[in-house]
PDB file of C-alpha atoms in Angstrom:
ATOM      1  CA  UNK A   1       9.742  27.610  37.821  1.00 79.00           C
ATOM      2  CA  UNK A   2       8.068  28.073  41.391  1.00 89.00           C
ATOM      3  CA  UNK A   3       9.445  31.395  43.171  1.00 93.00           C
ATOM      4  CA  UNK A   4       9.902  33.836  40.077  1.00 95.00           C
ATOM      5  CA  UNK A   5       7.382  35.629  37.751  1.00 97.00           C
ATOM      6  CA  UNK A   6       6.771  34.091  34.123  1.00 97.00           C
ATOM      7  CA  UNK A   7       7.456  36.487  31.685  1.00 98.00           C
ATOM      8  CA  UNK A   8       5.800  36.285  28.208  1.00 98.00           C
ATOM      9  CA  UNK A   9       9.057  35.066  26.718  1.00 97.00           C
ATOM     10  CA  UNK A  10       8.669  31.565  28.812  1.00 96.00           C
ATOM     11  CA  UNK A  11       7.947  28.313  26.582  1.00 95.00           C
ATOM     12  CA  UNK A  12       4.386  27.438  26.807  1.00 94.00           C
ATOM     13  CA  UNK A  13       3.974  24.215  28.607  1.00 92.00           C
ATOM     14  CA  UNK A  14      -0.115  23.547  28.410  1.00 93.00           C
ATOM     15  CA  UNK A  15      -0.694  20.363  30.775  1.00 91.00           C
ATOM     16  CA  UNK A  16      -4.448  20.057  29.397  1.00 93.00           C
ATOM     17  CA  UNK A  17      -6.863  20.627  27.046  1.00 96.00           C
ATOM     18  CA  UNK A  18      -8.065  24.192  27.810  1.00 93.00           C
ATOM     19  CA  UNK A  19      -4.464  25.091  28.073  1.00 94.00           C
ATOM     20  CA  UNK A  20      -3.881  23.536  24.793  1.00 97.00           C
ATOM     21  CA  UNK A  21      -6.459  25.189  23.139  1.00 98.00           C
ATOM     22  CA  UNK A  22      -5.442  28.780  24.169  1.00 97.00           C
ATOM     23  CA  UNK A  23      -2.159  27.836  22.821  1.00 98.00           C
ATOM     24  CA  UNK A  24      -3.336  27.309  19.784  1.00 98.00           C
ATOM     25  CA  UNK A  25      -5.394  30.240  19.902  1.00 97.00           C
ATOM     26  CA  UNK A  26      -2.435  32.371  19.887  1.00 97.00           C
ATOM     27  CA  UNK A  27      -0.459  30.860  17.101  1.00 97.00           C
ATOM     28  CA  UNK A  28      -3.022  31.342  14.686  1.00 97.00           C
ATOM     29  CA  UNK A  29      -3.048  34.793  15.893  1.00 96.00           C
ATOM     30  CA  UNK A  30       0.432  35.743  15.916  1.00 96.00           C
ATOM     31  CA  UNK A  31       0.935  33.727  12.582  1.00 97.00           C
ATOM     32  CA  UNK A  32      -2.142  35.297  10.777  1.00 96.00           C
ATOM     33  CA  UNK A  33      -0.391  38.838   9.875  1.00 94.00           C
ATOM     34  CA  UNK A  34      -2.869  40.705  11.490  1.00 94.00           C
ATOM     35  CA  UNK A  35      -2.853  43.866  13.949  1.00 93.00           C
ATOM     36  CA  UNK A  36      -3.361  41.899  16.770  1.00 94.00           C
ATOM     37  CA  UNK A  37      -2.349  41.358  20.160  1.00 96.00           C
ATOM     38  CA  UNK A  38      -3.001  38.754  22.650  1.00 98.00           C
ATOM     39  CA  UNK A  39      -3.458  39.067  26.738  1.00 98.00           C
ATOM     40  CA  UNK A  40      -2.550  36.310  28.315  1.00 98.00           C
ATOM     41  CA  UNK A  41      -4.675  36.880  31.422  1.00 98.00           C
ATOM     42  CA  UNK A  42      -3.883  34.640  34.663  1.00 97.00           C
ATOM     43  CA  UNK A  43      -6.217  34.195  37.715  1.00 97.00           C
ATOM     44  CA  UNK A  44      -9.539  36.340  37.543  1.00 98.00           C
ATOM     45  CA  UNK A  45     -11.499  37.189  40.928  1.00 98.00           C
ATOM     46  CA  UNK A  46     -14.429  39.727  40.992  1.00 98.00           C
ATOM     47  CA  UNK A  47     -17.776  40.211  41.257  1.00 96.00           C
ATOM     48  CA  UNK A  48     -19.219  37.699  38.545  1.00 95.00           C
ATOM     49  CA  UNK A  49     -17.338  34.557  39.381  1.00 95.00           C
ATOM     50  CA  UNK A  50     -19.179  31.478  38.462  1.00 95.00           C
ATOM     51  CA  UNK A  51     -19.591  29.049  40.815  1.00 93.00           C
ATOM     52  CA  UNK A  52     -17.325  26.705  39.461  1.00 92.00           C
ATOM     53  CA  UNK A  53     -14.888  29.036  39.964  1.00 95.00           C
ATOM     54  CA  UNK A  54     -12.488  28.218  43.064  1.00 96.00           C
ATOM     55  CA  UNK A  55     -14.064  31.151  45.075  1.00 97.00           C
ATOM     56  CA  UNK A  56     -17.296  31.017  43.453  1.00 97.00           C
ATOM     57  CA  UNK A  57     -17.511  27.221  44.902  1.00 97.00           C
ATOM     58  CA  UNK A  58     -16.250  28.525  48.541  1.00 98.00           C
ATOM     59  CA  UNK A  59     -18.522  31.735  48.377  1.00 98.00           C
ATOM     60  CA  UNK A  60     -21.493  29.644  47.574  1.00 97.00           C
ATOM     61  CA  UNK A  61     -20.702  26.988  50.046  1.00 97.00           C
ATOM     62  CA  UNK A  62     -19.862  29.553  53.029  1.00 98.00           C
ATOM     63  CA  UNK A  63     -23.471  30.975  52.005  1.00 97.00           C
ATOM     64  CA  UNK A  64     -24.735  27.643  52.379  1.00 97.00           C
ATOM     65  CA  UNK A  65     -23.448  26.846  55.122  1.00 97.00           C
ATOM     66  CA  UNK A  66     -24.193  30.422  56.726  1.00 97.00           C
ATOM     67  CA  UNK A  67     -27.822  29.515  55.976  1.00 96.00           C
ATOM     68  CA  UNK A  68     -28.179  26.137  57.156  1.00 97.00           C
ATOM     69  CA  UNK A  69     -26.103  26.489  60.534  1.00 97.00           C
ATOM     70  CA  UNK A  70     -23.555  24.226  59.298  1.00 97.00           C
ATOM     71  CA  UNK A  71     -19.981  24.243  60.711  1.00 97.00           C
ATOM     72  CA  UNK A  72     -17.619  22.753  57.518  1.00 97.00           C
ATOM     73  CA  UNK A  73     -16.878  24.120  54.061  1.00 97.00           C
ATOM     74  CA  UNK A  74     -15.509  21.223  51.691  1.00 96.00           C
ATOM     75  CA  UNK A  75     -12.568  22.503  49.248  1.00 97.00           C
ATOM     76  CA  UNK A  76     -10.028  21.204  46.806  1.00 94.00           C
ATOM     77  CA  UNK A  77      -6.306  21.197  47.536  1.00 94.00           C
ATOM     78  CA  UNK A  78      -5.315  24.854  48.273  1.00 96.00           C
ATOM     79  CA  UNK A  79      -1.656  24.787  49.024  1.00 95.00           C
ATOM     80  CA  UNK A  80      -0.770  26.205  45.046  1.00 96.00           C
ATOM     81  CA  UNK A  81       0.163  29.707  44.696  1.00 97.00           C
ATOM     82  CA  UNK A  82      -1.644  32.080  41.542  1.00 98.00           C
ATOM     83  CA  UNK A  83      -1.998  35.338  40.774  1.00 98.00           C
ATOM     84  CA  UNK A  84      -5.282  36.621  41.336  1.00 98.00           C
ATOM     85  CA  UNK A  85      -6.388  40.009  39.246  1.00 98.00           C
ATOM     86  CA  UNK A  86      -9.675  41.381  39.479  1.00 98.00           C
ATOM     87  CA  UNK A  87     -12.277  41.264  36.534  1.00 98.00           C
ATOM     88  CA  UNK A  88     -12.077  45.125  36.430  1.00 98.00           C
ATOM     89  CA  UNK A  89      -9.003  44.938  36.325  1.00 98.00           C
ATOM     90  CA  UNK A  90      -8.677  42.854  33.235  1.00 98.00           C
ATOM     91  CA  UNK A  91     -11.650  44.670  31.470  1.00 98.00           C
ATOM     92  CA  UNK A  92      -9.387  48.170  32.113  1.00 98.00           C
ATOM     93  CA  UNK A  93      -6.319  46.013  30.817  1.00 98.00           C
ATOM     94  CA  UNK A  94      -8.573  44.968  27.587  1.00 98.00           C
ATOM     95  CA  UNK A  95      -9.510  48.906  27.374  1.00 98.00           C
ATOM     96  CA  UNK A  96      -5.959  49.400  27.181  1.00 98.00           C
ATOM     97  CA  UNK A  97      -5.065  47.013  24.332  1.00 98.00           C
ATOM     98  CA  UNK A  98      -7.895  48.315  22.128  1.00 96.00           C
ATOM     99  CA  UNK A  99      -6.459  51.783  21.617  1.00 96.00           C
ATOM    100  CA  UNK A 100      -2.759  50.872  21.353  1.00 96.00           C
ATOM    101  CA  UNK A 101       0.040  49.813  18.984  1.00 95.00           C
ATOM    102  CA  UNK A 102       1.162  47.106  20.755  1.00 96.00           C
ATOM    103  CA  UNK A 103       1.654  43.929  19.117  1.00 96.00           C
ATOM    104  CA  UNK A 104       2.587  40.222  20.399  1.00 97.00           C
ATOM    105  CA  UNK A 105       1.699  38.707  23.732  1.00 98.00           C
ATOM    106  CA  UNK A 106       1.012  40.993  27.006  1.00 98.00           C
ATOM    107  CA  UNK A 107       0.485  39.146  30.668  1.00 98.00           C
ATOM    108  CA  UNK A 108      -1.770  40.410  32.147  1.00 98.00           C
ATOM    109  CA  UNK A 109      -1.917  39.910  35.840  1.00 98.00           C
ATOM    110  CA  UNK A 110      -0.724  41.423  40.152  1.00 98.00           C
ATOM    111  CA  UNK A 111       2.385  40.177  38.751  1.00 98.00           C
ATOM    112  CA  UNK A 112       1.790  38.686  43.150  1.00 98.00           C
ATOM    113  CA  UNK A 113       1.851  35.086  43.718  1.00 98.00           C
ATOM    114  CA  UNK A 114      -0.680  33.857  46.522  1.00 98.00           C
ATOM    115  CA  UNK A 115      -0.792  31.014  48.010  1.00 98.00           C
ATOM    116  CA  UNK A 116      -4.899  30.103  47.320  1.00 98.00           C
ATOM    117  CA  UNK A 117      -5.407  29.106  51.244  1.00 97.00           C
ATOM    118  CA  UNK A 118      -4.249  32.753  51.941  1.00 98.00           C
ATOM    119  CA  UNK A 119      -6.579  33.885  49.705  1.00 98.00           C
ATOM    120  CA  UNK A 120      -9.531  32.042  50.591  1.00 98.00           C
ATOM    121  CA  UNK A 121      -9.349  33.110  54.414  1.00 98.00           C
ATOM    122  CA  UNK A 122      -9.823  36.535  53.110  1.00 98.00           C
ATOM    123  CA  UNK A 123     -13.402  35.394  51.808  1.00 98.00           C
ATOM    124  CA  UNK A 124     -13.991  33.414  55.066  1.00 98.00           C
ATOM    125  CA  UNK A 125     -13.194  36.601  56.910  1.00 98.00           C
ATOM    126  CA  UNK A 126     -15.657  38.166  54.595  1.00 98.00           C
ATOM    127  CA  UNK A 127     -18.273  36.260  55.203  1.00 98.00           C
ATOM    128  CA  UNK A 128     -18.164  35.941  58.774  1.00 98.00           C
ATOM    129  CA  UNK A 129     -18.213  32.494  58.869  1.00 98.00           C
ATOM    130  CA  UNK A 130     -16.799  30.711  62.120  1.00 97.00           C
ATOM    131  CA  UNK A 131     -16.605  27.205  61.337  1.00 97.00           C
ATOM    132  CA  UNK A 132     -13.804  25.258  59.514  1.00 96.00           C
ATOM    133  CA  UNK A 133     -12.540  24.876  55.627  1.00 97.00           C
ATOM    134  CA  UNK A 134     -11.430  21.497  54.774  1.00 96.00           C
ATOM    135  CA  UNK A 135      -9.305  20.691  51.834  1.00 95.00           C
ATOM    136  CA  UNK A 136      -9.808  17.488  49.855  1.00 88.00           C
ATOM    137  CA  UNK A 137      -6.576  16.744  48.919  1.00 61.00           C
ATOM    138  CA  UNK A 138      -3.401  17.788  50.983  1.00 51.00           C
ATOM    139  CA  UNK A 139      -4.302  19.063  53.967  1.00 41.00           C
ATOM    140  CA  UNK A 140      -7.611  19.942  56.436  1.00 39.00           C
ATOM    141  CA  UNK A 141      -7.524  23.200  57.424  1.00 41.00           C
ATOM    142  CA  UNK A 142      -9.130  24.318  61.312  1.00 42.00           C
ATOM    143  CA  UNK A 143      -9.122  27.092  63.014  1.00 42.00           C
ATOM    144  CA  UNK A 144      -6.637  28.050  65.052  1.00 39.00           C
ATOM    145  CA  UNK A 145      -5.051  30.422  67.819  1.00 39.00           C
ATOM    146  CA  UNK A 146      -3.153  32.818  66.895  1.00 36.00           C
ATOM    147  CA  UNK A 147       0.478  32.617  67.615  1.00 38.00           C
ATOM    148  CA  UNK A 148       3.826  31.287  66.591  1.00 38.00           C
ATOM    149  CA  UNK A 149       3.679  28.315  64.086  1.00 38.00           C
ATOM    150  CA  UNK A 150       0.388  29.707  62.231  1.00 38.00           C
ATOM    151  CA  UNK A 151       1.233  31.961  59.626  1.00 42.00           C
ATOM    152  CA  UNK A 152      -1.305  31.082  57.603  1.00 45.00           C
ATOM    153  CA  UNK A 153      -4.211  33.047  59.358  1.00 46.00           C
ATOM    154  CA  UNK A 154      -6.425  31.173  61.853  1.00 47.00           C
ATOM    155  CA  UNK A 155      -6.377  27.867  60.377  1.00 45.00           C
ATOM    156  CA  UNK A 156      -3.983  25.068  61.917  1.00 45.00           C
ATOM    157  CA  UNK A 157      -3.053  22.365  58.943  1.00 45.00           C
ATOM    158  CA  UNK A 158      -3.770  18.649  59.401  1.00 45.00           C
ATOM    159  CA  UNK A 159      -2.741  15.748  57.053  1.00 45.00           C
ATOM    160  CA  UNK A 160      -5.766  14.861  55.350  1.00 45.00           C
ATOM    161  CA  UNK A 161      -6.058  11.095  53.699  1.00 43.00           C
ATOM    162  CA  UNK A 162      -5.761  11.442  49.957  1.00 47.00           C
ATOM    163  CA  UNK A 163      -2.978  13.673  48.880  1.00 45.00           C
ATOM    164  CA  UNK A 164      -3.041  14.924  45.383  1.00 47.00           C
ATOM    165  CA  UNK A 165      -0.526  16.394  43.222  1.00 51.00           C
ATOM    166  CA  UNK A 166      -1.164  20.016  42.258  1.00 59.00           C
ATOM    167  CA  UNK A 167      -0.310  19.941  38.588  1.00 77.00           C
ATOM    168  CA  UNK A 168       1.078  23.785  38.599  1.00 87.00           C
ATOM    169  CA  UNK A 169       1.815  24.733  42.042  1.00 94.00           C
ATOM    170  CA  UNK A 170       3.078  28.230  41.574  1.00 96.00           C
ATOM    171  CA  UNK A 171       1.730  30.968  38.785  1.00 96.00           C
ATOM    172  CA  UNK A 172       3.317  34.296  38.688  1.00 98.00           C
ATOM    173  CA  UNK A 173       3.059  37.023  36.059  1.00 98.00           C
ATOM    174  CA  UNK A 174       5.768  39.532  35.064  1.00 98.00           C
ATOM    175  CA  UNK A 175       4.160  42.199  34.319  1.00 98.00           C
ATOM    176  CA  UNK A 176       7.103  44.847  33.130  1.00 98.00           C
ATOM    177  CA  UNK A 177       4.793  44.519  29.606  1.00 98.00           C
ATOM    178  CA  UNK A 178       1.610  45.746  30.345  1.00 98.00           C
ATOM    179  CA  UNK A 179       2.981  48.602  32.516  1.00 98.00           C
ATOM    180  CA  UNK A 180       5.153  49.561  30.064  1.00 98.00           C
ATOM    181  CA  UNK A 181       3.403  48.983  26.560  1.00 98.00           C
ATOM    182  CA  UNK A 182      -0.165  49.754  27.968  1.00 98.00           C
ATOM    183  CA  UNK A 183       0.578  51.980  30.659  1.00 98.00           C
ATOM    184  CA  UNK A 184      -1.798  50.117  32.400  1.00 98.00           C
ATOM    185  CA  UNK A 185      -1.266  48.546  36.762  1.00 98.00           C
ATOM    186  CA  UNK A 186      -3.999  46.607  39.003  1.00 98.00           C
ATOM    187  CA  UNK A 187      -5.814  49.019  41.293  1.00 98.00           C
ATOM    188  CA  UNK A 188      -8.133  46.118  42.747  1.00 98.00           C
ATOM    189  CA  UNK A 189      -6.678  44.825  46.056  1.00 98.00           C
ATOM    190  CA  UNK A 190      -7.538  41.073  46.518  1.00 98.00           C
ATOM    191  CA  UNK A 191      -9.507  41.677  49.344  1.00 98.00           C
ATOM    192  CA  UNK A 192     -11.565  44.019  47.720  1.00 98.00           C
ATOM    193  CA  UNK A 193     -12.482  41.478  44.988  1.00 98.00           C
ATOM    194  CA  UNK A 194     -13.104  38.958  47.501  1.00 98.00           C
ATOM    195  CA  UNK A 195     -14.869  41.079  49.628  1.00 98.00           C
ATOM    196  CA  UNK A 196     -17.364  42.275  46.505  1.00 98.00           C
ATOM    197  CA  UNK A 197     -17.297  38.061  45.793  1.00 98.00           C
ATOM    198  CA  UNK A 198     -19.104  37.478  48.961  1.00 98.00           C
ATOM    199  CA  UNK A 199     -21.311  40.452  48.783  1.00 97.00           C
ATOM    200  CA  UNK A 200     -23.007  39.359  45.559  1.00 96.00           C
ATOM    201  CA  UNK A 201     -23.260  35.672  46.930  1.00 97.00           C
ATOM    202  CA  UNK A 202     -24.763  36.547  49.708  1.00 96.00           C
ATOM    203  CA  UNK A 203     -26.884  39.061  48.358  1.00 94.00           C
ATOM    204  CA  UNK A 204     -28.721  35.900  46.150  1.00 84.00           C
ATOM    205  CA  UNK A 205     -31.690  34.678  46.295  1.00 63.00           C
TER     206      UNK A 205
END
């Protein structure tokens, strides 16, 4: 349900495949008997992101871009809201987990929602890139001037031709569990991931 956090109690819903298969994953762990515990870990960001990744893609194509002098990043639809936790993050969450008692299912997440466009002017910004970020789907995003009406940084949404549905528009994850079974809390801001994003994409060769 869009505006609350999802807490590790919610009925599983998969809509696809790789959703289905984690699923499963975690019923054959939570019915095998063993000393086990699974993390149920929602939007990863950080240095290492592949490019087909959502900010791996823009990363690479703002380098691109950067390098050829061109003025237009291609996206997908970025109107849905996730929550974005850093890879060190989630390796210190893992850490956590290892050493401790705790059985079941853990979220691990900001326990933020963000809306993805938000997001991915923070890597723009980042990168220093000037020219625009259009979305596929919904909406084509240009830049703006700052003022009443644009609170979604310096980018002014236009209807774009080809809407698409966002199959989950809003992910949220209550974290009460991890802070209180693992003792364990984000210490990543999402800029900072973002930030550490562009500086290994633009740092290849």
């Amino acid at each position: 349900q869009a505006g609350g956090p999802i807490p590790e109690s919610a009925e599983p819903r998969p809509i696809g495949p790789y959703g289905v298969s984690k699923l499963a994953g975690t019923e054959l762990v939570l019915a095998s008997g063993l000393d086990a515990l699974v993390l149920r870990i929602f939007d990863v960001v950080g240095p290492g992101s592949p490019t087909a990744s959502l900010f791996g893609r823009l990363a690479e194509g703002l380098r691109r871009a950067l390098v050829q002098d061109e003025l237009q990043v291609r996206m997908p639809d970025l109107s849905g809201y996730r929550d974005f936790v850093d890879v060190r993050d989630v390796a210190r969450a893992i850490q956590a987990a290892a050493v401790s008692a705790a059985t079941g299912v853990i979220n691990i997440g900001s326990g933020h929602a963000v809306r993805a466009r938000e997001a991915a002017h923070l890597l723009v910004r980042a990168s220093g890139f000037e020219g625009s970020v259009t979305e596929d789907a919904r909406q084509v995003l240009l830049p703006a001037q700052a003022g009443p009406g644009h609170a979604e940084g310096p980018y002014r949404p236009v209807e774009a031709a080809r809407p698409v549905l966002e199959p989950v528009p809003w992910r949220q994850a209550d974290v009460r569990t991890a802070r209180d079974r693992l003792g364990w809390r984000t210490h990543v801001p999402l800029e900072e991931s973002l930030g550490d994003v562009w500086m290994e994409t633009a740092c290849r060769v």
